[in-house]
XYZ file of C-alpha atoms in Angstrom:
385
model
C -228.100 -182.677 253.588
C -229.479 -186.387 254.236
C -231.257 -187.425 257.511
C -229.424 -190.686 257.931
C -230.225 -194.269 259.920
C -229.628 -194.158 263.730
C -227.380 -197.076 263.311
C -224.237 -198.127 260.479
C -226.102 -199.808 257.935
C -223.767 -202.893 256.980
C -222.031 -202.514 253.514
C -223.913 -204.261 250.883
C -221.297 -205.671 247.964
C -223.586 -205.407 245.291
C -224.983 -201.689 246.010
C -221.336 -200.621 246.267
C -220.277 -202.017 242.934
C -219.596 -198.847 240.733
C -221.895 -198.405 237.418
C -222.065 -199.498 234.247
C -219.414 -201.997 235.114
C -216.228 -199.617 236.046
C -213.347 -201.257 237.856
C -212.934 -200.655 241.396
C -210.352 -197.990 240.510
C -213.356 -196.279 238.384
C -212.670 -193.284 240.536
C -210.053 -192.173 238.867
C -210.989 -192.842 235.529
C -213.119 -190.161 233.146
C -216.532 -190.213 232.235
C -215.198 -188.450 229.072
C -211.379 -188.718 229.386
C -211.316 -185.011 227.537
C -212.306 -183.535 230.320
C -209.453 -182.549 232.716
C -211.377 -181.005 235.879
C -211.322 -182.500 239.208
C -212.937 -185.797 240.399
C -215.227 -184.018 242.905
C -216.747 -186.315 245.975
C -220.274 -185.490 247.071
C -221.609 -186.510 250.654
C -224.985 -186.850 251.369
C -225.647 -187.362 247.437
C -229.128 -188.896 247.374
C -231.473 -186.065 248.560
C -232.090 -182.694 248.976
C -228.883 -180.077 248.512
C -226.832 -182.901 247.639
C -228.874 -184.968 244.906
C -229.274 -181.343 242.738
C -225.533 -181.073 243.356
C -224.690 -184.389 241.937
C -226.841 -183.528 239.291
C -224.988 -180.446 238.276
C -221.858 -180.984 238.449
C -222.357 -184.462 236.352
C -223.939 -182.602 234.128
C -220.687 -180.255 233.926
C -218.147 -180.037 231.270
C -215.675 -179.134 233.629
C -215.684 -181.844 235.927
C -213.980 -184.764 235.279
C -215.962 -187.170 237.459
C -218.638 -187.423 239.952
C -218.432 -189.617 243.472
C -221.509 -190.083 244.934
C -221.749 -191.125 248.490
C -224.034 -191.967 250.267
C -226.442 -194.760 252.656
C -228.671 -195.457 249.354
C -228.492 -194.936 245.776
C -229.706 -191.570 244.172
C -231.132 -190.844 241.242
C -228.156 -190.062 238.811
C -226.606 -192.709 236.963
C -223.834 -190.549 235.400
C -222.192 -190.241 238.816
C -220.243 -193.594 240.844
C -222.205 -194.944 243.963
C -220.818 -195.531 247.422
C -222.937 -197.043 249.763
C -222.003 -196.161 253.225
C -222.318 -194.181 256.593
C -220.151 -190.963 256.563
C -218.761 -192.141 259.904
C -217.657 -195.637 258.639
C -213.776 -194.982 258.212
C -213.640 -196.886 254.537
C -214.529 -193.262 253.241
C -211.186 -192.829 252.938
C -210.656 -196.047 250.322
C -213.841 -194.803 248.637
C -212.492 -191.675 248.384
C -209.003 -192.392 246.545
C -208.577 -190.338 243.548
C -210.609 -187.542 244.154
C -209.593 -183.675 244.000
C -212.558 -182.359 246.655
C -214.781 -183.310 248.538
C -218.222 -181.603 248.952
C -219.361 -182.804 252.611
C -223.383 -182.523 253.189
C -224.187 -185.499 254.959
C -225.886 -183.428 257.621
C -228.786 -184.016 260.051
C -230.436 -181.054 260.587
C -233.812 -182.678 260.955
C -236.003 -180.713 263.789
C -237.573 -183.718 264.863
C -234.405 -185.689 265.332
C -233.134 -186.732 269.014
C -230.728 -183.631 269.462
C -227.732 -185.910 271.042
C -228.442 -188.722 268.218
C -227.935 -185.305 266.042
C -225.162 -183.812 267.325
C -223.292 -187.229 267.454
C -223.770 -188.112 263.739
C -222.740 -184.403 263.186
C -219.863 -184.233 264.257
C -218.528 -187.320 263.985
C -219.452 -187.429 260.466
C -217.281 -184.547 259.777
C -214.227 -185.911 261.429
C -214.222 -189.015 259.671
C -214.606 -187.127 256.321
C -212.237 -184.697 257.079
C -209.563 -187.283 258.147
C -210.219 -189.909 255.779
C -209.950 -186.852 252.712
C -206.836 -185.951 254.220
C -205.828 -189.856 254.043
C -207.143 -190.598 250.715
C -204.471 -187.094 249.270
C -207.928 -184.931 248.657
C -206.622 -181.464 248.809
C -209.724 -179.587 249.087
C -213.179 -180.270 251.555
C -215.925 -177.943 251.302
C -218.628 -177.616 254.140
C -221.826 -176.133 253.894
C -223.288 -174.644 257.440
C -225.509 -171.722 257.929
C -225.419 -167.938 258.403
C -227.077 -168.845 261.310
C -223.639 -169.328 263.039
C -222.767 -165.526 263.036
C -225.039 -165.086 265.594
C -228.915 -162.999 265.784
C -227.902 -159.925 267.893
C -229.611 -156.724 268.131
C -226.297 -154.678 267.620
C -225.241 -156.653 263.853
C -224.422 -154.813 261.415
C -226.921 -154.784 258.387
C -224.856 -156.856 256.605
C -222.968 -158.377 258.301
C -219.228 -158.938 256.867
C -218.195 -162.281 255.964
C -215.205 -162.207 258.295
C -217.394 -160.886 261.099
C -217.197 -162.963 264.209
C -219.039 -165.337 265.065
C -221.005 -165.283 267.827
C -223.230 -167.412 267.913
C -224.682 -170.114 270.780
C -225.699 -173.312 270.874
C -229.101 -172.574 271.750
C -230.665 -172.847 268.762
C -231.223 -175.542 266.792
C -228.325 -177.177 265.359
C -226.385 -174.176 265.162
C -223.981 -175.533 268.195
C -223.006 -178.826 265.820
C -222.517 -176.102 262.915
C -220.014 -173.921 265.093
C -218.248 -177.365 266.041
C -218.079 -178.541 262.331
C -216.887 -175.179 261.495
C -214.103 -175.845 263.944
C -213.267 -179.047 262.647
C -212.887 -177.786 259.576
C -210.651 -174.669 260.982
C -208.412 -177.280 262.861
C -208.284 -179.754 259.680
C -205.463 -177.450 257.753
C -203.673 -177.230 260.733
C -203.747 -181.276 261.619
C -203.413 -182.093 258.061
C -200.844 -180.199 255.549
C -202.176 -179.979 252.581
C -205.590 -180.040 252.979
C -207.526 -177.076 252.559
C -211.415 -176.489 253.564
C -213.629 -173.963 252.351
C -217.092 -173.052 253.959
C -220.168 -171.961 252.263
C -222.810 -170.610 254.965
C -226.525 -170.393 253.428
C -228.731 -167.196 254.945
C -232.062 -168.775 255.523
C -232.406 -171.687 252.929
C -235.859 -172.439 250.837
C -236.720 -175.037 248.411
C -237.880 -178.570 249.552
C -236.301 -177.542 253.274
C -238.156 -177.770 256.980
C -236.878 -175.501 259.268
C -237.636 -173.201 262.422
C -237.307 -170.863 260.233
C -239.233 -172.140 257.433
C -242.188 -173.180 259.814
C -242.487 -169.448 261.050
C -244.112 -168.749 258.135
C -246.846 -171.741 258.811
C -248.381 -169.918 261.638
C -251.305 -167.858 261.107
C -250.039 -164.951 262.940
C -246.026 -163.872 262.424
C -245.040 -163.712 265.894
C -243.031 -160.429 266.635
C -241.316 -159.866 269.768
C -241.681 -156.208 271.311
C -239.061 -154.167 270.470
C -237.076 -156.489 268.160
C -236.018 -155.470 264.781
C -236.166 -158.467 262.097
C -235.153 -158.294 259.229
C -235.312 -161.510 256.484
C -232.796 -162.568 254.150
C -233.341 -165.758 252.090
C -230.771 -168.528 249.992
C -232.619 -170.633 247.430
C -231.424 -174.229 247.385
C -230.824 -173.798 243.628
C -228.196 -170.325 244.271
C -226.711 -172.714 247.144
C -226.115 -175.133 244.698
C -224.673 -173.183 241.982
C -222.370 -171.596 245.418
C -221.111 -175.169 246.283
C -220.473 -175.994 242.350
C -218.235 -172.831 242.522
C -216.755 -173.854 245.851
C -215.844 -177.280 244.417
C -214.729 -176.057 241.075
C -212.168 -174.079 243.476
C -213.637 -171.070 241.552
C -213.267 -169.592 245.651
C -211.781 -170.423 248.743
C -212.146 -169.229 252.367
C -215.257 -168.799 254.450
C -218.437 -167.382 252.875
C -221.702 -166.242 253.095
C -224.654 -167.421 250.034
C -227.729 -165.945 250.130
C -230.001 -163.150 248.323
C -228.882 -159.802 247.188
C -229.975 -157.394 250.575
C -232.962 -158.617 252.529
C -236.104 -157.531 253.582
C -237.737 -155.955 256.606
C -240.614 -157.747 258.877
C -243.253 -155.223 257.992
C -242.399 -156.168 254.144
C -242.695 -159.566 254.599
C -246.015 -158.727 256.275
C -247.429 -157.197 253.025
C -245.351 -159.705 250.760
C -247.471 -162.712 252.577
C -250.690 -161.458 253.653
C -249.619 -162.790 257.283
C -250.450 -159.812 259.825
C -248.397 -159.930 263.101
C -248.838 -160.828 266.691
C -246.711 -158.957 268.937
C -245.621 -160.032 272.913
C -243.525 -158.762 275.148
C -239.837 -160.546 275.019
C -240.262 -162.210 278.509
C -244.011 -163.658 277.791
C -242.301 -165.164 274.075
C -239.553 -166.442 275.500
C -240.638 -167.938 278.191
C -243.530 -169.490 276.850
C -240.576 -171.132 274.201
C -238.652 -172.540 276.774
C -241.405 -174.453 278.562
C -243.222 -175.750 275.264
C -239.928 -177.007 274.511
C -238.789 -178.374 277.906
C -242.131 -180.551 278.267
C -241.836 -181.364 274.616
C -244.788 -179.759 273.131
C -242.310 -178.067 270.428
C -239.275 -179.553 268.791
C -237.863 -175.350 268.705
C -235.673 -174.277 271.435
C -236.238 -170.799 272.790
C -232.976 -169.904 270.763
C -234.375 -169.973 267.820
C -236.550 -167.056 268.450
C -233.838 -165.291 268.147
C -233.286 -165.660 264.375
C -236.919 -164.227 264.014
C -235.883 -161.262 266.195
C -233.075 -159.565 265.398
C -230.538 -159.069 261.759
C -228.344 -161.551 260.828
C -228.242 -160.981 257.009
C -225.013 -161.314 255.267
C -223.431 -159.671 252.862
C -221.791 -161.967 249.512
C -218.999 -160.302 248.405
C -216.744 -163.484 248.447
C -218.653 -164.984 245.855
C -219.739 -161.595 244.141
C -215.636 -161.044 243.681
C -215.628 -164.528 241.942
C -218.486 -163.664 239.310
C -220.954 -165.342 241.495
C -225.186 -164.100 241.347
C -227.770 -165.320 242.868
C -230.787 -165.813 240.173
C -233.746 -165.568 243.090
C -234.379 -162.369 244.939
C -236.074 -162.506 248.306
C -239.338 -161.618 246.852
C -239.213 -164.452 244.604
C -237.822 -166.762 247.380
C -240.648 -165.775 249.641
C -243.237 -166.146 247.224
C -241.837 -169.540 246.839
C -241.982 -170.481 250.329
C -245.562 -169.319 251.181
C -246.377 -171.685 248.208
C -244.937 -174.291 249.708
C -246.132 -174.121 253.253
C -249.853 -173.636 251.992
C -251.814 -175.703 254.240
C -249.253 -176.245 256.834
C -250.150 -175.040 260.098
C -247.684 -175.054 262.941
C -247.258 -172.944 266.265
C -244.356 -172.214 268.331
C -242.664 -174.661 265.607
C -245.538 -177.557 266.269
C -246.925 -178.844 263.467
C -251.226 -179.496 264.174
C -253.101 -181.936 262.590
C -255.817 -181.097 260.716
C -258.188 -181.113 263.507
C -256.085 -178.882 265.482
C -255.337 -176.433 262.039
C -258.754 -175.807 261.820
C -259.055 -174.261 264.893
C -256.026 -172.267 264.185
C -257.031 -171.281 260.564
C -259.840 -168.362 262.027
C -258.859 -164.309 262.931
C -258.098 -165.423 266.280
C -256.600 -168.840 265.703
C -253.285 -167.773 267.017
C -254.276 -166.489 270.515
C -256.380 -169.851 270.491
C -253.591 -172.055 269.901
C -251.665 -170.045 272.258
C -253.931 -170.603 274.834
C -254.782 -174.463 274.619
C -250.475 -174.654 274.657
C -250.129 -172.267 278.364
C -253.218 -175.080 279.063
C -251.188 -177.867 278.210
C -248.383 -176.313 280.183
C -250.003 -176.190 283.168
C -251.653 -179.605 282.755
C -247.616 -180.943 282.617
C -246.713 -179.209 285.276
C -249.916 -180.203 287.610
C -248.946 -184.103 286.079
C -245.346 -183.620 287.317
C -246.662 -182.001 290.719
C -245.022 -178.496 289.844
């Protein structure tokens, strides 16, 4: 998932020019003409989910070729470059010859303008879906988040794949998720033929910022009264191996990737060392919503929500297909405290190092807490509230 230019950047002949001197109909030709899997399309190729994606299934004997598309070059010269913006409609020329198409050109940057977001969201999507259903792909594959089932205190722990969803848009990014997921529910529908399978990650680690990520940067765990977390985590590297099954057509459908069973909040207390600050629900989520509203915090109030009650998810989709995850969420955990050593955000803010060591002492949290209601009242004495 790439976090692309505000604006088109203009087509550049030379960066479009497939490698090592293939034709412009190198799509459909073989890196080893043995091979007689798909030509599989990734979006969203140079970075993050998609770059180790590339990576893989290049690497694969059972793919026949590798599209890589993207608004600059990655890092693997086994798979043919595209140059472009997802929501340019010449996708669909660039995308001639191929079997599937793995769409992960996403924004889901927390610091991005949310309509800017939303726009290059969604819009993205269309264009991919319509221009694979132009270009005769027969399969799409979008990656969202378990996220869009919804954090409500009466889930079931699991959840099943085919449970409703029920989520809002109040969180962030999750309302562009539930509108790609509807795109992609509509596509079959609009165009006969095509078929689109959905891979939804349960919290996802490796390289990633997210709310949900950052939580784990404060130096208290904040824990609403009365709420009943519980944490399951999705390496990038078992998403990745998910998506390489998706686009092998290995499985179809909608489903759920993420560690086998999950973990309760007073485990993840002892697993990180982290002790807990509890609040009352109104004092937590208020306080969200006005950080957020005067812009102290780039987190919505919804995404407290996620830190509050289940929304694990169980895998049998991909467990039927011979699927496994190789991380556990012990071992993902571990990961991610490693990873955010250092770091030191509150109510999703990141603070400088000035402000982190303020933060970093026993009571650091009620500190930071406090200079944020002061900054809240400052606002609202600025604004004349």
């Amino acid at each position: 998932m790439s976090s692309p230019d505000p604006q088109f950047r203009a087509m550049n002949d030379d960066e479009d020019r497939p490698e090592h001197g293939d034709s412009a109909q190198g799509v459909r030709q073989s890196r080893n003409p043995a091979v007689r899997g798909p030509v599989i399309a990734v979006t969203g190729a140079a970075s993050g989910v998609g770059a180790a994606l590339v990576s893989r299934l290049a690497a694969s004997d059972e793919v026949k070729q590798v599209v890589a598309i993207d608004e600059r070059r990655g890092d693997c010269a086994a798979a043919q470059w595209h140059i472009l913006d997802v929501r340019d409609p010449a996708i669909a020329e660039r995308l001639r010859g191929a079997d599937v198409v793995v769409h992960l050109a996403l924004d889901l940057d927390l610091e991005t303008d949310p309509a800017a977001r939303t726009a290059y969201n969604v819009r993205g999507t269309q264009t991919v879906l319509t221009a694979a259903a132009a270009a005769g792909v027969h399969r799409v594959v979008l990656c969202t988040s378990a996220m869009v089932y919804g954090a409500l205190p009466d889930n079931d722990i699991p959840l099943s794949e085919d449970s409703e969803l029920r989520a809002t848009a109040e969180a962030t990014g999750v309302g562009d998720l539930l509108e790609i997921e509807r795109l992609g529910r509509r596509a079959p529908r609009a165009h006969p033929g095509l078929n689109v399978t959905v891979i939804r990650p349960a919290v996802l680690v490796g390289g990633t910022d997210t709310a949900l990520t950052r939580y784990f940067e404060s130096p208290r765990l904040l824990v609403v009264a009365g709420s009943r977390p519980t944490w399951q985590f999705c390496h990038v590297e078992d998403l990745v191996s998910a998506l390489e099954y998706a686009a092998l057509e290995k499985v179809e459908g909608e489903l759920a990737v993420g560690c086998e069973g999950w973990l309760e909040q007073e485990e993840v207390e002892e697993l990180s060392g982290i002790r807990r600050m509890e609040l009352p629900s109104a004092v937590a989520l208020g306080a969200a919503a006005r950080l957020h509203r005067i812009g102290l915090t780039p987190s919505p109030a919804g995404d407290l929500a996620y830190t509050m009650h289940p929304w694990v998810v169980s895998v049998s989709g991909l467990h039927a297909a011979g699927w496994r995850p190789r991380w556990t969420n012990e071992e993902v955990l571990a990961e991610l405290l490693q990873e955010v050593s250092g770091r030191h955000t509150v109510a999703g803010r990141r603070l400088g190092r000035r402000d982190a060591a303020t933060a970093a002492g026993a009571a650091g949290a009620t500190v930071a807490l406090l200079g944020a209601a002061a900054a809240v009242r400052l606002a609202r004495k600025r604004r004349g509230i």
